[in-house]
PDB file of C-alpha atoms and ligand atoms in Angstrom:
ATOM      1  CA  MET A   1    -109.766 -93.831  19.428  1.00 58.00           C
ATOM      2  CA  PRO A   2    -110.644 -95.945  21.081  1.00 60.00           C
ATOM      3  CA  GLN A   3    -114.272 -94.518  23.358  1.00 59.00           C
ATOM      4  CA  LEU A   4    -113.669 -96.268  26.797  1.00 74.00           C
ATOM      5  CA  LYS A   5    -116.580 -94.473  28.985  1.00 77.00           C
ATOM      6  CA  CYS A   6    -118.932 -97.279  28.728  1.00 77.00           C
ATOM      7  CA  PHE A   7    -122.362 -94.742  27.263  1.00 78.00           C
ATOM      8  CA  LYS A   8    -120.008 -94.747  23.998  1.00 74.00           C
ATOM      9  CA  ASP A   9    -118.969 -98.530  23.705  1.00 68.00           C
ATOM     10  CA  ASP A  10    -121.165-101.018  22.456  1.00 74.00           C
ATOM     11  CA  ASN A  11    -117.940-103.494  24.530  1.00 85.00           C
ATOM     12  CA  ALA A  12    -120.874-106.553  25.451  1.00 88.00           C
ATOM     13  CA  LEU A  13    -119.141-106.753  29.444  1.00 88.00           C
ATOM     14  CA  ASN A  14    -119.387-103.037  30.030  1.00 88.00           C
ATOM     15  CA  LYS A  15    -123.232-103.387  28.991  1.00 89.00           C
ATOM     16  CA  TYR A  16    -123.186-106.704  31.355  1.00 92.00           C
ATOM     17  CA  VAL A  17    -121.097-104.692  34.312  1.00 92.00           C
ATOM     18  CA  MET A  18    -123.609-101.624  33.485  1.00 93.00           C
ATOM     19  CA  GLU A  19    -126.485-103.736  33.030  1.00 94.00           C
ATOM     20  CA  LYS A  20    -126.020-105.519  36.665  1.00 97.00           C
ATOM     21  CA  SER A  21    -124.616-102.496  38.947  1.00 97.00           C
ATOM     22  CA  LEU A  22    -126.188 -99.116  37.434  1.00 97.00           C
ATOM     23  CA  ARG A  23    -128.189 -97.765  40.046  1.00 98.00           C
ATOM     24  CA  GLN A  24    -129.224 -93.728  38.757  1.00 98.00           C
ATOM     25  CA  THR A  25    -131.555 -91.773  40.086  1.00 98.00           C
ATOM     26  CA  LYS A  26    -134.858 -90.302  37.881  1.00 98.00           C
ATOM     27  CA  ALA A  27    -132.950 -87.205  37.483  1.00 98.00           C
ATOM     28  CA  GLN A  28    -129.787 -88.709  36.702  1.00 98.00           C
ATOM     29  CA  LYS A  29    -130.732 -90.971  33.748  1.00 98.00           C
ATOM     30  CA  GLY A  30    -132.887 -87.654  32.499  1.00 98.00           C
ATOM     31  CA  LEU A  31    -129.038 -85.759  32.704  1.00 98.00           C
ATOM     32  CA  MET A  32    -127.148 -88.461  31.309  1.00 97.00           C
ATOM     33  CA  GLU A  33    -130.016 -88.435  28.590  1.00 97.00           C
ATOM     34  CA  ALA A  34    -129.695 -85.194  28.237  1.00 98.00           C
ATOM     35  CA  THR A  35    -126.128 -84.241  27.443  1.00 97.00           C
ATOM     36  CA  LEU A  36    -126.060 -87.342  25.273  1.00 95.00           C
ATOM     37  CA  LYS A  37    -127.788 -85.005  23.108  1.00 96.00           C
ATOM     38  CA  HIS A  38    -124.781 -82.186  23.207  1.00 95.00           C
ATOM     39  CA  PRO A  39    -122.135 -82.734  21.189  1.00 94.00           C
ATOM     40  CA  ASP A  40    -119.769 -81.819  23.157  1.00 94.00           C
ATOM     41  CA  ASN A  41    -120.592 -85.404  24.948  1.00 94.00           C
ATOM     42  CA  ILE A  42    -117.436 -86.904  25.611  1.00 93.00           C
ATOM     43  CA  MET A  43    -116.754 -85.301  27.678  1.00 95.00           C
ATOM     44  CA  LEU A  44    -119.841 -86.135  29.987  1.00 97.00           C
ATOM     45  CA  GLY A  45    -118.062 -88.678  33.515  1.00 97.00           C
ATOM     46  CA  ASP A  46    -118.970 -92.651  33.210  1.00 96.00           C
ATOM     47  CA  PRO A  47    -121.652 -93.175  35.079  1.00 97.00           C
ATOM     48  CA  ILE A  48    -119.778 -96.677  36.384  1.00 96.00           C
ATOM     49  CA  VAL A  49    -116.779 -94.514  38.326  1.00 98.00           C
ATOM     50  CA  LEU A  50    -119.651 -91.267  39.599  1.00 98.00           C
ATOM     51  CA  GLN A  51    -121.410 -94.569  41.305  1.00 98.00           C
ATOM     52  CA  LEU A  52    -117.603 -95.670  42.332  1.00 98.00           C
ATOM     53  CA  THR A  53    -116.980 -91.739  43.602  1.00 98.00           C
ATOM     54  CA  ALA A  54    -120.393 -91.616  45.253  1.00 98.00           C
ATOM     55  CA  ASN A  55    -120.078 -94.746  46.875  1.00 98.00           C
ATOM     56  CA  LEU A  56    -116.575 -93.774  48.462  1.00 98.00           C
ATOM     57  CA  ILE A  57    -118.141 -90.012  49.258  1.00 98.00           C
ATOM     58  CA  ARG A  58    -120.527 -92.570  51.233  1.00 98.00           C
ATOM     59  CA  THR A  59    -118.615 -95.180  52.927  1.00 98.00           C
ATOM     60  CA  ILE A  60    -115.990 -92.291  54.518  1.00 98.00           C
ATOM     61  CA  LYS A  61    -118.934 -90.187  55.773  1.00 98.00           C
ATOM     62  CA  ALA A  62    -117.775 -87.124  52.909  1.00 98.00           C
ATOM     63  CA  LYS A  63    -119.477 -83.960  54.033  1.00 98.00           C
ATOM     64  CA  LYS A  64    -117.642 -81.567  51.712  1.00 98.00           C
ATOM     65  CA  VAL A  65    -116.940 -82.246  47.841  1.00 99.00           C
ATOM     66  CA  LEU A  66    -113.969 -80.728  45.710  1.00 99.00           C
ATOM     67  CA  ASP A  67    -115.912 -81.188  42.082  1.00 99.00           C
ATOM     68  CA  VAL A  68    -112.856 -79.788  39.697  1.00 99.00           C
ATOM     69  CA  GLY A  69    -114.596 -79.850  36.421  1.00 98.00           C
ATOM     70  CA  VAL A  70    -118.840 -79.634  36.049  1.00 98.00           C
ATOM     71  CA  TYR A  71    -119.312 -79.687  32.079  1.00 98.00           C
ATOM     72  CA  THR A  72    -123.139 -80.178  32.202  1.00 98.00           C
ATOM     73  CA  GLY A  73    -123.268 -81.624  36.769  1.00 98.00           C
ATOM     74  CA  ALA A  74    -122.817 -85.343  36.414  1.00 98.00           C
ATOM     75  CA  SER A  75    -120.145 -85.652  39.001  1.00 98.00           C
ATOM     76  CA  ALA A  76    -121.805 -82.855  40.709  1.00 98.00           C
ATOM     77  CA  LEU A  77    -125.377 -84.436  40.947  1.00 98.00           C
ATOM     78  CA  SER A  78    -123.826 -88.096  41.640  1.00 98.00           C
ATOM     79  CA  ALA A  79    -121.825 -86.327  44.702  1.00 99.00           C
ATOM     80  CA  ALA A  80    -124.890 -84.749  46.206  1.00 98.00           C
ATOM     81  CA  ILE A  81    -126.781 -87.405  46.559  1.00 98.00           C
ATOM     82  CA  ALA A  82    -124.380 -89.115  48.360  1.00 98.00           C
ATOM     83  CA  LEU A  83    -124.751 -86.380  50.931  1.00 98.00           C
ATOM     84  CA  PRO A  84    -126.239 -86.335  54.130  1.00 98.00           C
ATOM     85  CA  ASP A  85    -128.134 -83.098  54.121  1.00 98.00           C
ATOM     86  CA  ASP A  86    -125.527 -80.382  55.423  1.00 98.00           C
ATOM     87  CA  GLY A  87    -123.342 -81.472  52.423  1.00 98.00           C
ATOM     88  CA  LYS A  88    -121.499 -79.311  50.740  1.00 98.00           C
ATOM     89  CA  VAL A  89    -120.284 -80.105  47.020  1.00 99.00           C
ATOM     90  CA  PHE A  90    -117.936 -77.261  45.110  1.00 99.00           C
ATOM     91  CA  ALA A  91    -118.164 -76.821  41.608  1.00 98.00           C
ATOM     92  CA  LEU A  92    -115.523 -75.591  39.917  1.00 98.00           C
ATOM     93  CA  ASP A  93    -115.900 -74.276  36.273  1.00 98.00           C
ATOM     94  CA  ILE A  94    -114.596 -71.570  33.930  1.00 98.00           C
ATOM     95  CA  THR A  95    -117.902 -71.790  31.680  1.00 98.00           C
ATOM     96  CA  ASP A  96    -122.067 -72.426  33.032  1.00 96.00           C
ATOM     97  CA  GLU A  97    -122.547 -72.296  28.662  1.00 96.00           C
ATOM     98  CA  TYR A  98    -123.475 -76.578  29.500  1.00 97.00           C
ATOM     99  CA  VAL A  99    -124.346 -76.898  32.945  1.00 97.00           C
ATOM    100  CA  LYS A 100    -127.138 -75.139  32.495  1.00 96.00           C
ATOM    101  CA  ILE A 101    -128.544 -78.352  30.623  1.00 97.00           C
ATOM    102  CA  GLY A 102    -128.038 -80.715  34.117  1.00 97.00           C
ATOM    103  CA  ARG A 103    -129.553 -77.815  36.465  1.00 98.00           C
ATOM    104  CA  PRO A 104    -132.690 -78.451  36.143  1.00 98.00           C
ATOM    105  CA  PHE A 105    -131.723 -81.980  37.363  1.00 98.00           C
ATOM    106  CA  TRP A 106    -130.231 -80.523  39.795  1.00 98.00           C
ATOM    107  CA  LYS A 107    -133.561 -78.859  41.042  1.00 98.00           C
ATOM    108  CA  GLU A 108    -135.526 -82.297  40.355  1.00 98.00           C
ATOM    109  CA  GLU A 109    -133.662 -84.230  43.089  1.00 98.00           C
ATOM    110  CA  GLY A 110    -133.959 -82.389  45.880  1.00 98.00           C
ATOM    111  CA  ILE A 111    -130.027 -81.190  45.854  1.00 98.00           C
ATOM    112  CA  GLU A 112    -129.561 -78.390  44.331  1.00 98.00           C
ATOM    113  CA  HIS A 113    -128.774 -76.665  47.836  1.00 98.00           C
ATOM    114  CA  LYS A 114    -125.849 -79.207  48.148  1.00 98.00           C
ATOM    115  CA  ILE A 115    -124.018 -77.340  45.415  1.00 98.00           C
ATOM    116  CA  ASP A 116    -122.024 -74.213  45.169  1.00 98.00           C
ATOM    117  CA  LEU A 117    -121.178 -73.325  41.837  1.00 98.00           C
ATOM    118  CA  ILE A 118    -118.234 -71.546  41.739  1.00 98.00           C
ATOM    119  CA  LEU A 119    -117.484 -69.962  38.168  1.00 98.00           C
ATOM    120  CA  ALA A 120    -113.982 -69.613  37.728  1.00 98.00           C
ATOM    121  CA  PRO A 121    -110.760 -70.600  36.786  1.00 98.00           C
ATOM    122  CA  ALA A 122    -110.932 -73.645  39.116  1.00 98.00           C
ATOM    123  CA  LEU A 123    -106.805 -73.173  39.907  1.00 98.00           C
ATOM    124  CA  GLU A 124    -108.479 -69.776  41.566  1.00 98.00           C
ATOM    125  CA  THR A 125    -111.005 -71.493  43.235  1.00 98.00           C
ATOM    126  CA  LEU A 126    -108.423 -73.692  45.030  1.00 98.00           C
ATOM    127  CA  ASP A 127    -106.185 -70.920  45.754  1.00 98.00           C
ATOM    128  CA  LYS A 128    -108.785 -69.081  47.219  1.00 98.00           C
ATOM    129  CA  PHE A 129    -109.959 -71.606  49.333  1.00 98.00           C
ATOM    130  CA  ILE A 130    -106.378 -72.586  50.483  1.00 98.00           C
ATOM    131  CA  ALA A 131    -105.467 -68.557  51.425  1.00 98.00           C
ATOM    132  CA  ASN A 132    -109.231 -68.914  53.669  1.00 98.00           C
ATOM    133  CA  GLY A 133    -107.794 -71.506  56.130  1.00 98.00           C
ATOM    134  CA  GLU A 134    -109.099 -73.995  54.870  1.00 98.00           C
ATOM    135  CA  SER A 135    -106.443 -76.580  54.021  1.00 98.00           C
ATOM    136  CA  GLY A 136    -107.889 -80.223  54.977  1.00 97.00           C
ATOM    137  CA  THR A 137    -111.053 -80.006  56.116  1.00 98.00           C
ATOM    138  CA  PHE A 138    -112.401 -81.303  52.538  1.00 98.00           C
ATOM    139  CA  ASP A 139    -113.289 -85.348  52.479  1.00 98.00           C
ATOM    140  CA  PHE A 140    -112.749 -85.859  48.867  1.00 98.00           C
ATOM    141  CA  ALA A 141    -111.897 -84.829  45.304  1.00 99.00           C
ATOM    142  CA  PHE A 142    -112.827 -85.474  42.564  1.00 99.00           C
ATOM    143  CA  ILE A 143    -110.646 -83.742  39.541  1.00 99.00           C
ATOM    144  CA  ASP A 144    -111.299 -84.055  35.669  1.00 98.00           C
ATOM    145  CA  ALA A 145    -111.155 -80.480  33.974  1.00 98.00           C
ATOM    146  CA  ASP A 146    -108.721 -79.439  31.698  1.00 98.00           C
ATOM    147  CA  LYS A 147    -105.746 -81.849  31.397  1.00 98.00           C
ATOM    148  CA  PRO A 148    -102.115 -79.250  31.490  1.00 98.00           C
ATOM    149  CA  ASN A 149    -103.739 -78.665  34.601  1.00 98.00           C
ATOM    150  CA  TYR A 150    -104.233 -81.764  36.432  1.00 98.00           C
ATOM    151  CA  ASP A 151    -100.644 -82.093  38.438  1.00 98.00           C
ATOM    152  CA  ASN A 152    -100.899 -78.043  40.005  1.00 98.00           C
ATOM    153  CA  TYR A 153    -105.038 -79.916  40.619  1.00 98.00           C
ATOM    154  CA  TYR A 154    -103.356 -82.632  42.494  1.00 98.00           C
ATOM    155  CA  GLU A 155    -101.472 -80.097  44.803  1.00 98.00           C
ATOM    156  CA  LYS A 156    -104.192 -77.971  45.798  1.00 98.00           C
ATOM    157  CA  CYS A 157    -106.330 -80.561  46.630  1.00 98.00           C
ATOM    158  CA  LEU A 158    -103.492 -82.459  48.365  1.00 98.00           C
ATOM    159  CA  ILE A 159    -103.170 -79.564  50.570  1.00 98.00           C
ATOM    160  CA  LEU A 160    -107.041 -79.234  50.493  1.00 98.00           C
ATOM    161  CA  ILE A 161    -108.290 -82.279  51.957  1.00 98.00           C
ATOM    162  CA  ARG A 162    -107.945 -84.118  55.055  1.00 97.00           C
ATOM    163  CA  SER A 163    -105.441 -86.971  56.289  1.00 96.00           C
ATOM    164  CA  GLY A 164    -107.464 -90.611  55.212  1.00 96.00           C
ATOM    165  CA  GLY A 165    -109.397 -88.052  52.263  1.00 98.00           C
ATOM    166  CA  ILE A 166    -109.259 -89.534  48.131  1.00 98.00           C
ATOM    167  CA  ILE A 167    -108.736 -87.977  45.660  1.00 98.00           C
ATOM    168  CA  ALA A 168    -109.795 -88.786  42.867  1.00 99.00           C
ATOM    169  CA  ILE A 169    -108.624 -88.659  39.395  1.00 99.00           C
ATOM    170  CA  ASP A 170    -110.547 -89.448  36.265  1.00 98.00           C
ATOM    171  CA  ASN A 171    -109.132 -90.445  32.554  1.00 98.00           C
ATOM    172  CA  THR A 172    -105.992 -91.446  33.318  1.00 98.00           C
ATOM    173  CA  ILE A 173    -106.132 -94.398  31.048  1.00 97.00           C
ATOM    174  CA  TRP A 174    -106.481 -91.302  28.446  1.00 96.00           C
ATOM    175  CA  HIS A 175    -108.638 -92.954  26.198  1.00 94.00           C
ATOM    176  CA  ASN A 176    -105.520 -95.426  25.941  1.00 95.00           C
ATOM    177  CA  SER A 177    -103.061 -92.594  24.989  1.00 96.00           C
ATOM    178  CA  VAL A 178    -100.869 -94.059  28.504  1.00 97.00           C
ATOM    179  CA  VAL A 179    -100.324 -97.598  26.274  1.00 96.00           C
ATOM    180  CA  ASP A 180    -100.216 -97.136  22.583  1.00 94.00           C
ATOM    181  CA  GLY A 181     -98.422 -93.065  22.488  1.00 91.00           C
ATOM    182  CA  SER A 182    -101.818 -91.613  20.168  1.00 93.00           C
ATOM    183  CA  ILE A 183    -102.460 -87.708  20.913  1.00 95.00           C
ATOM    184  CA  PRO A 184    -105.783 -87.932  21.285  1.00 94.00           C
ATOM    185  CA  TYR A 185    -107.427 -84.988  19.515  1.00 93.00           C
ATOM    186  CA  GLY A 186    -103.981 -83.604  18.268  1.00 94.00           C
ATOM    187  CA  MET A 187    -103.402 -81.394  22.054  1.00 96.00           C
ATOM    188  CA  VAL A 188     -99.577 -83.583  22.561  1.00 96.00           C
ATOM    189  CA  GLU A 189    -100.052 -80.998  25.957  1.00 97.00           C
ATOM    190  CA  TRP A 190    -103.191 -82.973  27.149  1.00 97.00           C
ATOM    191  CA  ALA A 191    -101.826 -86.265  26.830  1.00 97.00           C
ATOM    192  CA  ASN A 192     -98.565 -86.038  28.242  1.00 97.00           C
ATOM    193  CA  ALA A 193     -99.666 -84.489  31.410  1.00 98.00           C
ATOM    194  CA  ILE A 194    -101.652 -87.738  31.920  1.00 98.00           C
ATOM    195  CA  LYS A 195     -98.420 -89.012  31.453  1.00 98.00           C
ATOM    196  CA  GLU A 196     -96.177 -87.242  33.391  1.00 98.00           C
ATOM    197  CA  LEU A 197     -98.774 -87.759  36.347  1.00 98.00           C
ATOM    198  CA  ASN A 198     -98.761 -91.601  36.447  1.00 98.00           C
ATOM    199  CA  ASP A 199     -95.072 -91.547  36.221  1.00 98.00           C
ATOM    200  CA  LYS A 200     -95.400 -89.126  39.467  1.00 98.00           C
ATOM    201  CA  LEU A 201     -98.116 -90.870  41.681  1.00 98.00           C
ATOM    202  CA  LYS A 202     -96.366 -93.935  41.406  1.00 97.00           C
ATOM    203  CA  ASP A 203     -93.746 -92.489  43.683  1.00 94.00           C
ATOM    204  CA  ASP A 204     -95.461 -90.785  45.634  1.00 97.00           C
ATOM    205  CA  GLN A 205     -95.090 -91.211  49.094  1.00 96.00           C
ATOM    206  CA  ARG A 206     -98.006 -88.566  50.113  1.00 97.00           C
ATOM    207  CA  ILE A 207    -100.635 -91.214  49.704  1.00 97.00           C
ATOM    208  CA  ASN A 208    -101.492 -94.173  48.754  1.00 97.00           C
ATOM    209  CA  ILE A 209    -102.704 -95.380  45.191  1.00 98.00           C
ATOM    210  CA  SER A 210    -105.271 -97.813  42.928  1.00 98.00           C
ATOM    211  CA  TYR A 211    -105.459 -96.668  39.725  1.00 98.00           C
ATOM    212  CA  LEU A 212    -108.784 -99.301  37.957  1.00 97.00           C
ATOM    213  CA  THR A 213    -109.284 -99.120  34.907  1.00 95.00           C
ATOM    214  CA  ILE A 214    -113.089 -98.252  35.085  1.00 94.00           C
ATOM    215  CA  GLY A 215    -114.013 -95.741  31.927  1.00 94.00           C
ATOM    216  CA  ASP A 216    -110.999 -93.338  30.846  1.00 95.00           C
ATOM    217  CA  GLY A 217    -109.161 -94.287  33.640  1.00 97.00           C
ATOM    218  CA  LEU A 218    -109.760 -93.639  37.147  1.00 98.00           C
ATOM    219  CA  THR A 219    -106.144 -93.039  39.663  1.00 98.00           C
ATOM    220  CA  LEU A 220    -107.939 -93.503  43.588  1.00 98.00           C
ATOM    221  CA  CYS A 221    -105.478 -91.034  45.671  1.00 98.00           C
ATOM    222  CA  PHE A 222    -106.000 -92.057  49.351  1.00 98.00           C
ATOM    223  CA  LYS A 223    -104.358 -89.385  51.206  1.00 97.00           C
ATOM    224  CA  ASN A 224    -101.819 -90.594  53.123  1.00 92.00           C
ATOM    225  CA  CYS A 225    -103.439 -90.673  57.736  1.00 80.00           C
ATOM    226  CA  TYR A 226     -99.385 -91.225  58.758  1.00 67.00           C
ATOM    227  CA  THR A 227     -96.953 -88.453  56.522  1.00 55.00           C
ATOM    228  CA  GLU A 228     -97.019 -84.890  56.779  1.00 54.00           C
ATOM    229  CA  CYS A 229     -97.918 -83.943  53.259  1.00 48.00           C
TER     230      CYS A 229
HETATM  231  C1  SAM B 301    -114.653 -83.604  30.954  1.00 78.30           C
HETATM  232  S1  SAM B 301    -115.919 -82.536  32.097  1.00 78.30           S
HETATM  233  C2  SAM B 301    -115.824 -82.168  33.903  1.00 78.30           C
HETATM  234  C3  SAM B 301    -117.338 -83.281  32.804  1.00 78.30           C
HETATM  235  C4  SAM B 301    -118.182 -84.030  34.626  1.00 78.30           C
HETATM  236  N1  SAM B 301    -117.081 -84.077  35.746  1.00 78.30           N
HETATM  237  C5  SAM B 301    -118.670 -84.541  34.558  1.00 78.30           C
HETATM  238  O1  SAM B 301    -119.092 -85.854  35.690  1.00 78.30           O
HETATM  239  O2  SAM B 301    -119.957 -84.985  32.858  1.00 78.30           O
HETATM  240  C6  SAM B 301    -114.331 -80.495  31.931  1.00 78.30           C
HETATM  241  C7  SAM B 301    -115.327 -79.828  32.635  1.00 78.30           C
HETATM  242  O3  SAM B 301    -113.275 -78.182  32.769  1.00 78.30           O
HETATM  243  C8  SAM B 301    -113.839 -77.441  32.053  1.00 78.30           C
HETATM  244  N2  SAM B 301    -112.768 -76.804  32.462  1.00 78.30           N
HETATM  245  C9  SAM B 301    -111.762 -76.187  31.553  1.00 78.30           C
HETATM  246  N3  SAM B 301    -111.043 -75.740  32.335  1.00 78.30           N
HETATM  247  C10 SAM B 301    -110.680 -74.980  33.357  1.00 78.30           C
HETATM  248  C11 SAM B 301    -110.462 -74.198  34.526  1.00 78.30           C
HETATM  249  N4  SAM B 301    -109.191 -73.394  33.867  1.00 78.30           N
HETATM  250  N5  SAM B 301    -110.547 -73.979  35.531  1.00 78.30           N
HETATM  251  C12 SAM B 301    -112.050 -74.819  35.531  1.00 78.30           C
HETATM  252  N6  SAM B 301    -112.900 -75.894  35.034  1.00 78.30           N
HETATM  253  C13 SAM B 301    -112.452 -75.661  33.263  1.00 78.30           C
HETATM  254  C14 SAM B 301    -114.742 -77.154  30.847  1.00 78.30           C
HETATM  255  O4  SAM B 301    -115.184 -76.533  30.947  1.00 78.30           O
HETATM  256  C15 SAM B 301    -115.470 -78.662  31.492  1.00 78.30           C
HETATM  257  O5  SAM B 301    -116.906 -78.826  31.569  1.00 78.30           O
END
């Protein structure tokens, strides 16, 4: 199965791109090194992808970010670094089993106060935000949790994100399965969920789209400023 993430790949071009553009703080490097010792390290967000999402967060002057799927906390850390001091990353996961590895690096970076870790099924948390009247108040969302729920996460994030905000959906190439028909990890439901969402996003007029072949695929959905979602 191809490993498309740059920290797994011995592909010369990936290496070159990392050498010439990756900017990580000491804490980010530490979190990545600690995570790479973990048996499930394939879940770690690709650093080139996370650098792009952090740059988008800065560019749109985001203050409220949704991080759907935390693992050891690399995406939450990069978003928190990009946010101003009064910004907040709402980091959603069902377990803190993995984030225990990353938390010391949040502290080392001095951004822990910008991360609100919420331990519950992410759909429940997103529904609570909607019920609390927070629709249209978030600036940016990074979707990177269980793939069968991707479409549900997308729909809820589309409600929660403001016009002109961005939803970044990770793993939309899913180990090349979208083109070679493979079933990564034998999980049919996961492979189908990615393909079905890709099909839907192509013609979704509520967003403008850029589908990037970096990492394991990153789809950027720019919430349309001119139509109601
Ligand atoms: C791919 S990892 C996230 C990687 C992380 N974004 C990063 O940059 O390293 C997926 C995470 O989603 C979490 N997850 C799985 N199902 C979930 C659910 N229903 N609700 C919330 N989190 C879930 C897992 O516990 C895991 O930590």
